[in-house]
Amino acid sequence: MPSVVHFSLFAFKTTQNSKLITQNLRTVLKDILNFRRAVRYYAPTPISEEKVRECLRLATLAPSGFNMQLYELYHITDKALLEKLAKACLGQLTATTAQQMVVFVTRQDKHRQHAKMILEFERGNIQRNSPPERQAKRIKDKEKLYQKLIPFVYSRFFGLLGAFRKLSGVIGWFRPMVRELSEGDIRVEVHKSCGLVAQTFMLAMAEEGYDTCPLGGYDSHRIKKLLHLPYGAEVSMVVTCGIREERGICGERFRLPFEEVYRNC
């Protein structure tokens, strides 16, 4: 079983210079967000495989629905495989000039395995960090979640299970409830979580001074064959990596006026 990594922010929260650190982080984040662009053409300059791998490790800190982390990250560095992958990405220049690529894959079919690992961690987490008088109930709640609800929500069977879950919508006549419970809805949820990982990766790469471009146009069937992915796996996104050339940026960045998308309620 893979090792479980524990992360703690307690040290950060108790830092005496927390205000200064927060200000510095805000400044750095603005720089990173402004630096990141979708790069269409890369220089032939190699980039560090280890640094990209570290950016991927940081990307796994992204939030995930129920903390299920139903994704896999395929870091492509082999030149021959990169060429084949570029063809599967329809020969786009960002793919043919990329020094490395990452394929983000969803693995909804691993929900039982992940739920078991998370529950094992949560039992210990509660014992370490919860008041003794509340531990039993909190552990019981986690067991209900990961042993009963998660298998019920994430299981698939030709759309039938999703249709059955939709029937529970009658509860919504009496109180608020989650409505998106069809198999298609849950599939979207899994891809959303994977997309958060991809975005976090691109920001980590920008902080490293590397460039990226997320691709939506590709032949997912051919990519699955190239990577020998099982039936239950789905390609969520391909991200090309490298160092930009000037022509790799398509002029100025356009964004809709903030007032067009912002609503203060």
PDB file of N, CA, C and O in Angstrom, residues 69-102:
ATOM      1  N   GLN A  69      -9.290  11.964  -4.450  1.00  0.00           N
ATOM      2  CA  GLN A  69      -8.075  11.985  -5.275  1.00  0.00           C
ATOM      3  C   GLN A  69      -8.102  10.899  -6.362  1.00  0.00           C
ATOM      4  O   GLN A  69      -7.168  10.103  -6.512  1.00  0.00           O
ATOM      5  N   LEU A  70      -9.164  10.907  -7.129  1.00  0.00           N
ATOM      6  CA  LEU A  70      -9.357   9.874  -8.161  1.00  0.00           C
ATOM      7  C   LEU A  70      -8.694  10.300  -9.464  1.00  0.00           C
ATOM      8  O   LEU A  70      -9.359  10.558 -10.477  1.00  0.00           O
ATOM      9  N   TYR A  71      -7.380  10.384  -9.422  1.00  0.00           N
ATOM     10  CA  TYR A  71      -6.620  10.795 -10.608  1.00  0.00           C
ATOM     11  C   TYR A  71      -5.240  10.149 -10.597  1.00  0.00           C
ATOM     12  O   TYR A  71      -4.761   9.656  -9.563  1.00  0.00           O
ATOM     13  N   GLU A  72      -4.614  10.163 -11.758  1.00  0.00           N
ATOM     14  CA  GLU A  72      -3.223   9.746 -11.916  1.00  0.00           C
ATOM     15  C   GLU A  72      -2.536  10.758 -12.825  1.00  0.00           C
ATOM     16  O   GLU A  72      -3.171  11.347 -13.710  1.00  0.00           O
ATOM     17  N   LEU A  73      -1.235  10.944 -12.616  1.00  0.00           N
ATOM     18  CA  LEU A  73      -0.467  11.957 -13.336  1.00  0.00           C
ATOM     19  C   LEU A  73       0.620  11.265 -14.146  1.00  0.00           C
ATOM     20  O   LEU A  73       1.547  10.675 -13.579  1.00  0.00           O
ATOM     21  N   TYR A  74       0.507  11.321 -15.459  1.00  0.00           N
ATOM     22  CA  TYR A  74       1.467  10.658 -16.336  1.00  0.00           C
ATOM     23  C   TYR A  74       2.442  11.702 -16.870  1.00  0.00           C
ATOM     24  O   TYR A  74       2.100  12.522 -17.721  1.00  0.00           O
ATOM     25  N   HIS A  75       3.663  11.647 -16.353  1.00  0.00           N
ATOM     26  CA  HIS A  75       4.711  12.608 -16.688  1.00  0.00           C
ATOM     27  C   HIS A  75       5.519  12.044 -17.864  1.00  0.00           C
ATOM     28  O   HIS A  75       6.258  11.065 -17.712  1.00  0.00           O
ATOM     29  N   ILE A  76       5.374  12.660 -19.028  1.00  0.00           N
ATOM     30  CA  ILE A  76       5.989  12.137 -20.252  1.00  0.00           C
ATOM     31  C   ILE A  76       7.288  12.868 -20.535  1.00  0.00           C
ATOM     32  O   ILE A  76       7.299  14.091 -20.764  1.00  0.00           O
ATOM     33  N   THR A  77       8.400  12.124 -20.523  1.00  0.00           N
ATOM     34  CA  THR A  77       9.714  12.703 -20.806  1.00  0.00           C
ATOM     35  C   THR A  77      10.435  11.989 -21.947  1.00  0.00           C
ATOM     36  O   THR A  77      11.366  12.540 -22.519  1.00  0.00           O
ATOM     37  N   ASP A  78      10.027  10.773 -22.261  1.00  0.00           N
ATOM     38  CA  ASP A  78      10.650  10.004 -23.336  1.00  0.00           C
ATOM     39  C   ASP A  78      10.376  10.667 -24.689  1.00  0.00           C
ATOM     40  O   ASP A  78       9.213  10.943 -25.030  1.00  0.00           O
ATOM     41  N   LYS A  79      11.416  10.937 -25.456  1.00  0.00           N
ATOM     42  CA  LYS A  79      11.281  11.690 -26.710  1.00  0.00           C
ATOM     43  C   LYS A  79      10.388  10.962 -27.719  1.00  0.00           C
ATOM     44  O   LYS A  79       9.575  11.583 -28.407  1.00  0.00           O
ATOM     45  N   ALA A  80      10.557   9.665 -27.829  1.00  0.00           N
ATOM     46  CA  ALA A  80       9.745   8.904 -28.782  1.00  0.00           C
ATOM     47  C   ALA A  80       8.269   8.966 -28.406  1.00  0.00           C
ATOM     48  O   ALA A  80       7.394   9.140 -29.269  1.00  0.00           O
ATOM     49  N   LEU A  81       7.991   8.823 -27.119  1.00  0.00           N
ATOM     50  CA  LEU A  81       6.607   8.885 -26.662  1.00  0.00           C
ATOM     51  C   LEU A  81       6.043  10.296 -26.815  1.00  0.00           C
ATOM     52  O   LEU A  81       4.861  10.471 -27.140  1.00  0.00           O
ATOM     53  N   LEU A  82       6.882  11.314 -26.603  1.00  0.00           N
ATOM     54  CA  LEU A  82       6.443  12.691 -26.786  1.00  0.00           C
ATOM     55  C   LEU A  82       6.000  12.935 -28.235  1.00  0.00           C
ATOM     56  O   LEU A  82       4.996  13.611 -28.485  1.00  0.00           O
ATOM     57  N   GLU A  83       6.753  12.377 -29.175  1.00  0.00           N
ATOM     58  CA  GLU A  83       6.393  12.543 -30.591  1.00  0.00           C
ATOM     59  C   GLU A  83       5.048  11.885 -30.895  1.00  0.00           C
ATOM     60  O   GLU A  83       4.203  12.458 -31.600  1.00  0.00           O
ATOM     61  N   LYS A  84       4.847  10.691 -30.361  1.00  0.00           N
ATOM     62  CA  LYS A  84       3.573  10.001 -30.588  1.00  0.00           C
ATOM     63  C   LYS A  84       2.424  10.745 -29.917  1.00  0.00           C
ATOM     64  O   LYS A  84       1.322  10.851 -30.463  1.00  0.00           O
ATOM     65  N   LEU A  85       2.690  11.265 -28.733  1.00  0.00           N
ATOM     66  CA  LEU A  85       1.652  11.989 -28.001  1.00  0.00           C
ATOM     67  C   LEU A  85       1.299  13.290 -28.726  1.00  0.00           C
ATOM     68  O   LEU A  85       0.131  13.689 -28.767  1.00  0.00           O
ATOM     69  N   ALA A  86       2.311  13.931 -29.306  1.00  0.00           N
ATOM     70  CA  ALA A  86       2.058  15.162 -30.064  1.00  0.00           C
ATOM     71  C   ALA A  86       1.127  14.892 -31.242  1.00  0.00           C
ATOM     72  O   ALA A  86       0.247  15.700 -31.558  1.00  0.00           O
ATOM     73  N   LYS A  87       1.302  13.752 -31.897  1.00  0.00           N
ATOM     74  CA  LYS A  87       0.400  13.393 -33.000  1.00  0.00           C
ATOM     75  C   LYS A  87      -1.020  13.176 -32.488  1.00  0.00           C
ATOM     76  O   LYS A  87      -1.990  13.581 -33.132  1.00  0.00           O
ATOM     77  N   ALA A  88      -1.134  12.532 -31.322  1.00  0.00           N
ATOM     78  CA  ALA A  88      -2.457  12.318 -30.736  1.00  0.00           C
ATOM     79  C   ALA A  88      -3.087  13.635 -30.296  1.00  0.00           C
ATOM     80  O   ALA A  88      -4.309  13.714 -30.141  1.00  0.00           O
ATOM     81  N   CYS A  89      -2.253  14.663 -30.106  1.00  0.00           N
ATOM     82  CA  CYS A  89      -2.745  16.006 -29.769  1.00  0.00           C
ATOM     83  C   CYS A  89      -2.925  16.838 -31.037  1.00  0.00           C
ATOM     84  O   CYS A  89      -2.855  18.073 -31.009  1.00  0.00           O
ATOM     85  N   LEU A  90      -3.127  16.141 -32.150  1.00  0.00           N
ATOM     86  CA  LEU A  90      -3.478  16.753 -33.433  1.00  0.00           C
ATOM     87  C   LEU A  90      -2.369  17.622 -34.015  1.00  0.00           C
ATOM     88  O   LEU A  90      -2.627  18.530 -34.812  1.00  0.00           O
ATOM     89  N   GLY A  91      -1.123  17.345 -33.600  1.00  0.00           N
ATOM     90  CA  GLY A  91       0.012  18.054 -34.168  1.00  0.00           C
ATOM     91  C   GLY A  91       0.081  19.527 -33.816  1.00  0.00           C
ATOM     92  O   GLY A  91       0.746  20.305 -34.519  1.00  0.00           O
ATOM     93  N   GLN A  92      -0.576  19.942 -32.736  1.00  0.00           N
ATOM     94  CA  GLN A  92      -0.527  21.343 -32.336  1.00  0.00           C
ATOM     95  C   GLN A  92       0.909  21.732 -31.983  1.00  0.00           C
ATOM     96  O   GLN A  92       1.658  20.957 -31.398  1.00  0.00           O
ATOM     97  N   LEU A  93       1.299  22.969 -32.333  1.00  0.00           N
ATOM     98  CA  LEU A  93       2.682  23.406 -32.123  1.00  0.00           C
ATOM     99  C   LEU A  93       3.084  23.339 -30.658  1.00  0.00           C
ATOM    100  O   LEU A  93       4.234  23.034 -30.344  1.00  0.00           O
ATOM    101  N   THR A  94       2.172  23.623 -29.762  1.00  0.00           N
ATOM    102  CA  THR A  94       2.509  23.553 -28.342  1.00  0.00           C
ATOM    103  C   THR A  94       2.883  22.131 -27.934  1.00  0.00           C
ATOM    104  O   THR A  94       3.657  21.936 -27.002  1.00  0.00           O
ATOM    105  N   ALA A  95       2.345  21.147 -28.650  1.00  0.00           N
ATOM    106  CA  ALA A  95       2.662  19.745 -28.360  1.00  0.00           C
ATOM    107  C   ALA A  95       3.932  19.302 -29.074  1.00  0.00           C
ATOM    108  O   ALA A  95       4.766  18.595 -28.500  1.00  0.00           O
ATOM    109  N   THR A  96       4.113  19.705 -30.329  1.00  0.00           N
ATOM    110  CA  THR A  96       5.283  19.263 -31.101  1.00  0.00           C
ATOM    111  C   THR A  96       6.569  19.922 -30.606  1.00  0.00           C
ATOM    112  O   THR A  96       7.655  19.390 -30.824  1.00  0.00           O
ATOM    113  N   THR A  97       6.468  21.087 -29.930  1.00  0.00           N
ATOM    114  CA  THR A  97       7.669  21.764 -29.423  1.00  0.00           C
ATOM    115  C   THR A  97       7.862  21.567 -27.929  1.00  0.00           C
ATOM    116  O   THR A  97       8.858  22.031 -27.364  1.00  0.00           O
ATOM    117  N   ALA A  98       6.942  20.898 -27.264  1.00  0.00           N
ATOM    118  CA  ALA A  98       7.021  20.717 -25.809  1.00  0.00           C
ATOM    119  C   ALA A  98       8.234  19.869 -25.436  1.00  0.00           C
ATOM    120  O   ALA A  98       8.560  18.884 -26.098  1.00  0.00           O
ATOM    121  N   GLN A  99       8.885  20.245 -24.338  1.00  0.00           N
ATOM    122  CA  GLN A  99      10.006  19.466 -23.825  1.00  0.00           C
ATOM    123  C   GLN A  99       9.531  18.285 -22.986  1.00  0.00           C
ATOM    124  O   GLN A  99      10.171  17.242 -22.955  1.00  0.00           O
ATOM    125  N   GLN A 100       8.407  18.471 -22.337  1.00  0.00           N
ATOM    126  CA  GLN A 100       7.791  17.400 -21.555  1.00  0.00           C
ATOM    127  C   GLN A 100       6.276  17.612 -21.617  1.00  0.00           C
ATOM    128  O   GLN A 100       5.805  18.681 -21.982  1.00  0.00           O
ATOM    129  N   MET A 101       5.517  16.587 -21.247  1.00  0.00           N
ATOM    130  CA  MET A 101       4.065  16.714 -21.163  1.00  0.00           C
ATOM    131  C   MET A 101       3.562  15.951 -19.944  1.00  0.00           C
ATOM    132  O   MET A 101       4.220  15.018 -19.479  1.00  0.00           O
ATOM    133  N   VAL A 102       2.397  16.369 -19.486  1.00  0.00           N
ATOM    134  CA  VAL A 102       1.737  15.660 -18.393  1.00  0.00           C
ATOM    135  C   VAL A 102       0.307  15.351 -18.827  1.00  0.00           C
ATOM    136  O   VAL A 102      -0.411  16.244 -19.301  1.00  0.00           O
TER     137      VAL A 102
END
